[in-house]
Amino acid sequence: MNSKIAIILAGIFFSLLSFSSVSQAQSTNTQDLNTKQQSIVTIAAFTAKGDLDKLKTALNDGLDNGLTVNEIKEVLVQMYAYTGFPRSLNGINTFITVMDERERKGIKDVVGREASPLPAGKSSLELGTEIQTQLIGGPNKAKYNAFTPAIDQFLKAHLFGDIFGRDILDFQNREIATIAALTSMEGVNPQLQGHLNVGFNVGLTETQMKNLISVIEDKVGKKEADNATVVLNKVISSRSH
């Protein structure tokens, strides 16, 4: 083989390799939520709605789809920060019922790992400030910080430090749960818009966001999905400018 032929063949090889890499990246970017993530959507949505019958079905489906017991517990615990203690506690009690029923049927579910300890030598406020800054893409400059410093501290120390700092769920799955809950509630479009932005910041794609809304439409309701679509389109438009 002379040198010219070798150079040509090498060029073809690297072109094919490059095309394969680009195609793989595009495929990754167009993937829908996986079945476990879709279960997080329904669990969060029905917890937020307070629809315990449908939540019971969603919890069973989540376990069957591979979510661990501790991952589901984590979703239900996180929900109290967005839906209040009553809805979160009702969700947890419903999960206890589901677990008891499955145990009586001889179903052995994977418990999963516990959360790692929070970083030593760092307060919840310090950790939460770091996490919030990472999620929103910079310091939080909302007007409520100065108007009510207490809520700012609670958000940073407790929501982002104590809750988001727990590593049983990653930031993507926590945002999927949050977006699903907010989508299922009325009167929270500003918060939904904020968390859709955070979802993009942590690597969720437009396709995944739209898939999340399609799950809401299929399982929860068209009204909720239509509202979420309007908010999502506003977020996509603002991020493209």
XYZ file of C-alpha atoms in Angstrom:
241
model
C 0.000 0.000 0.000
C 1.561 3.339 -1.061
C 1.475 6.409 1.169
C -1.286 8.225 -0.797
C -3.697 5.290 -0.453
C -2.872 5.013 3.244
C -3.632 8.713 3.757
C -6.967 8.414 1.886
C -8.015 5.341 3.891
C -7.053 7.044 7.133
C -9.156 10.054 6.181
C -12.164 7.846 5.447
C -11.729 6.026 8.760
C -11.595 9.210 10.827
C -14.568 10.675 8.927
C -16.640 7.578 9.725
C -15.494 7.701 13.351
C -16.467 11.354 13.616
C -19.871 10.726 12.022
C -20.487 7.844 14.429
C -19.640 10.030 17.434
C -21.931 12.820 16.255
C -24.761 10.360 15.568
C -24.355 8.812 19.010
C -24.446 12.240 20.665
C -27.555 13.200 18.703
C -29.206 9.922 19.683
C -28.415 10.593 23.335
C -29.830 14.105 23.082
C -33.129 12.892 21.615
C -33.836 10.137 24.111
C -37.046 10.215 26.115
C -37.117 9.781 29.870
C -36.428 6.184 30.836
C -39.106 4.079 32.537
C -37.774 4.815 36.024
C -37.864 8.556 35.353
C -41.395 8.298 33.952
C -42.390 6.597 37.197
C -40.872 9.481 39.152
C -43.122 11.802 37.119
C -46.314 9.956 38.039
C -45.354 9.429 41.691
C -44.586 13.126 42.131
C -47.654 14.226 40.172
C -50.185 12.135 42.081
C -48.562 13.033 45.407
C -48.976 16.697 44.493
C -52.559 16.085 43.366
C -53.415 14.131 46.493
C -54.888 11.361 44.322
C -53.941 8.423 46.505
C -55.638 5.732 44.429
C -53.647 6.664 41.335
C -50.556 7.192 43.470
C -50.881 3.619 44.701
C -50.787 2.388 41.111
C -47.854 4.689 40.315
C -45.904 3.402 43.330
C -46.416 -0.222 42.277
C -45.391 0.648 38.720
C -42.311 2.485 40.005
C -41.125 -0.549 41.942
C -41.859 -2.813 38.986
C -39.912 -0.430 36.719
C -36.796 -0.682 38.883
C -36.967 2.215 41.326
C -35.620 1.197 44.708
C -37.627 1.617 47.884
C -35.262 4.345 49.068
C -35.452 6.225 45.762
C -39.234 6.362 46.027
C -39.026 7.409 49.671
C -36.721 10.220 48.592
C -39.220 11.485 46.009
C -42.002 11.454 48.601
C -39.872 13.251 51.186
C -38.805 15.911 48.671
C -42.450 16.543 47.799
C -43.146 18.165 51.164
C -40.974 21.123 50.162
C -43.255 21.775 47.182
C -46.652 20.319 48.146
C -46.624 20.635 51.942
C -46.368 18.070 54.735
C -49.960 16.744 54.396
C -49.538 15.611 50.772
C -46.060 14.232 51.455
C -47.186 12.313 54.536
C -50.236 10.954 52.698
C -47.891 9.768 49.968
C -45.585 8.093 52.477
C -48.493 6.364 54.229
C -49.780 5.163 50.852
C -46.323 3.763 50.124
C -46.363 1.900 53.454
C -49.645 0.276 52.388
C -48.169 -0.661 49.011
C -45.085 -2.191 50.627
C -47.214 -4.203 53.081
C -49.381 -5.551 50.244
C -46.378 -6.496 48.132
C -44.716 -8.223 51.069
C -47.864 -10.310 51.669
C -47.720 -11.342 48.008
C -44.115 -12.457 48.463
C -42.674 -9.648 46.333
C -39.184 -8.692 47.477
C -38.295 -5.179 46.355
C -34.793 -3.754 46.280
C -34.362 -1.385 49.218
C -31.375 0.434 47.721
C -28.615 2.357 49.377
C -28.893 5.012 52.052
C -27.817 8.607 51.519
C -24.141 9.398 52.018
C -23.268 11.714 54.909
C -23.312 15.398 54.022
C -19.831 16.936 53.606
C -18.001 17.304 56.902
C -17.077 20.784 58.024
C -19.741 22.458 55.906
C -23.066 23.749 57.180
C -26.353 23.023 55.432
C -26.518 26.718 54.541
C -23.072 26.654 52.920
C -23.798 23.454 51.022
C -27.244 24.643 49.995
C -25.907 27.964 48.733
C -23.401 26.104 46.556
C -26.047 23.735 45.204
C -28.578 26.498 44.510
C -25.932 28.552 42.697
C -25.012 25.510 40.585
C -28.636 24.718 39.729
C -29.747 28.219 38.744
C -26.459 29.064 37.044
C -25.391 31.894 39.361
C -26.235 33.663 42.630
C -29.917 33.905 43.474
C -30.902 37.561 43.009
C -34.631 37.180 43.664
C -36.286 40.140 45.401
C -37.598 37.943 48.194
C -34.037 37.467 49.479
C -33.880 41.010 50.866
C -37.612 41.270 51.599
C -37.762 38.066 53.670
C -34.247 36.821 54.517
C -35.739 33.951 56.535
C -37.249 32.240 53.482
C -33.971 32.651 51.620
C -32.125 30.921 54.451
C -34.708 28.137 54.669
C -34.522 27.511 50.927
C -30.741 27.388 50.875
C -30.127 25.511 54.121
C -33.016 23.095 54.134
C -34.291 22.565 50.575
C -30.977 22.735 48.739
C -28.657 21.746 51.592
C -30.510 19.114 53.605
C -32.701 17.704 50.818
C -30.947 18.257 47.479
C -27.654 17.501 49.244
C -28.779 13.902 49.750
C -27.319 11.777 46.971
C -29.954 9.041 46.683
C -31.366 10.988 43.726
C -29.230 13.031 41.345
C -30.154 16.594 40.387
C -31.805 15.529 37.125
C -34.186 13.136 38.843
C -34.909 15.648 41.600
C -35.851 18.220 38.966
C -38.016 15.683 37.134
C -39.908 15.129 40.400
C -40.192 18.860 41.092
C -41.327 19.767 37.569
C -43.907 16.961 37.601
C -45.293 18.146 40.935
C -45.465 21.801 39.883
C -47.042 20.854 36.558
C -49.806 19.097 38.482
C -50.546 22.079 40.728
C -52.431 25.285 39.945
C -51.111 28.808 40.414
C -47.391 27.986 40.475
C -46.311 28.886 36.934
C -43.464 31.192 38.084
C -41.955 28.312 40.050
C -42.606 25.879 37.188
C -40.808 28.236 34.811
C -37.881 28.489 37.207
C -37.544 24.733 37.578
C -37.851 24.093 33.850
C -34.835 26.383 33.495
C -33.046 24.439 36.223
C -33.942 21.213 34.429
C -32.118 22.447 31.342
C -29.206 23.592 33.527
C -28.741 20.076 34.930
C -28.768 18.462 31.492
C -32.370 17.517 30.755
C -33.112 17.939 27.056
C -36.043 19.549 25.294
C -37.133 16.078 24.179
C -37.098 14.824 27.761
C -39.067 17.855 28.948
C -41.699 17.271 26.283
C -41.794 13.570 27.170
C -42.369 14.512 30.812
C -45.335 16.645 29.747
C -46.676 13.837 27.545
C -46.621 11.527 30.591
C -48.555 14.195 32.509
C -51.093 14.436 29.682
C -51.507 10.655 29.508
C -51.655 9.983 33.252
C -52.777 13.222 34.929
C -54.689 15.464 32.537
C -54.650 17.510 29.351
C -55.258 20.813 31.134
C -52.119 20.386 33.227
C -50.103 19.309 30.186
C -51.323 22.215 28.033
C -50.367 24.717 30.726
C -46.929 23.134 31.117
C -46.397 23.264 27.348
C -47.077 27.011 27.312
C -44.591 27.559 30.141
C -41.991 25.269 28.530
C -42.249 27.127 25.205
C -41.688 30.397 27.043
C -38.580 28.965 28.707
C -37.221 27.584 25.421
C -37.786 30.957 23.728
C -36.060 32.879 26.517
C -33.042 30.553 26.517
C -32.599 30.846 22.739
C -32.192 34.642 22.851
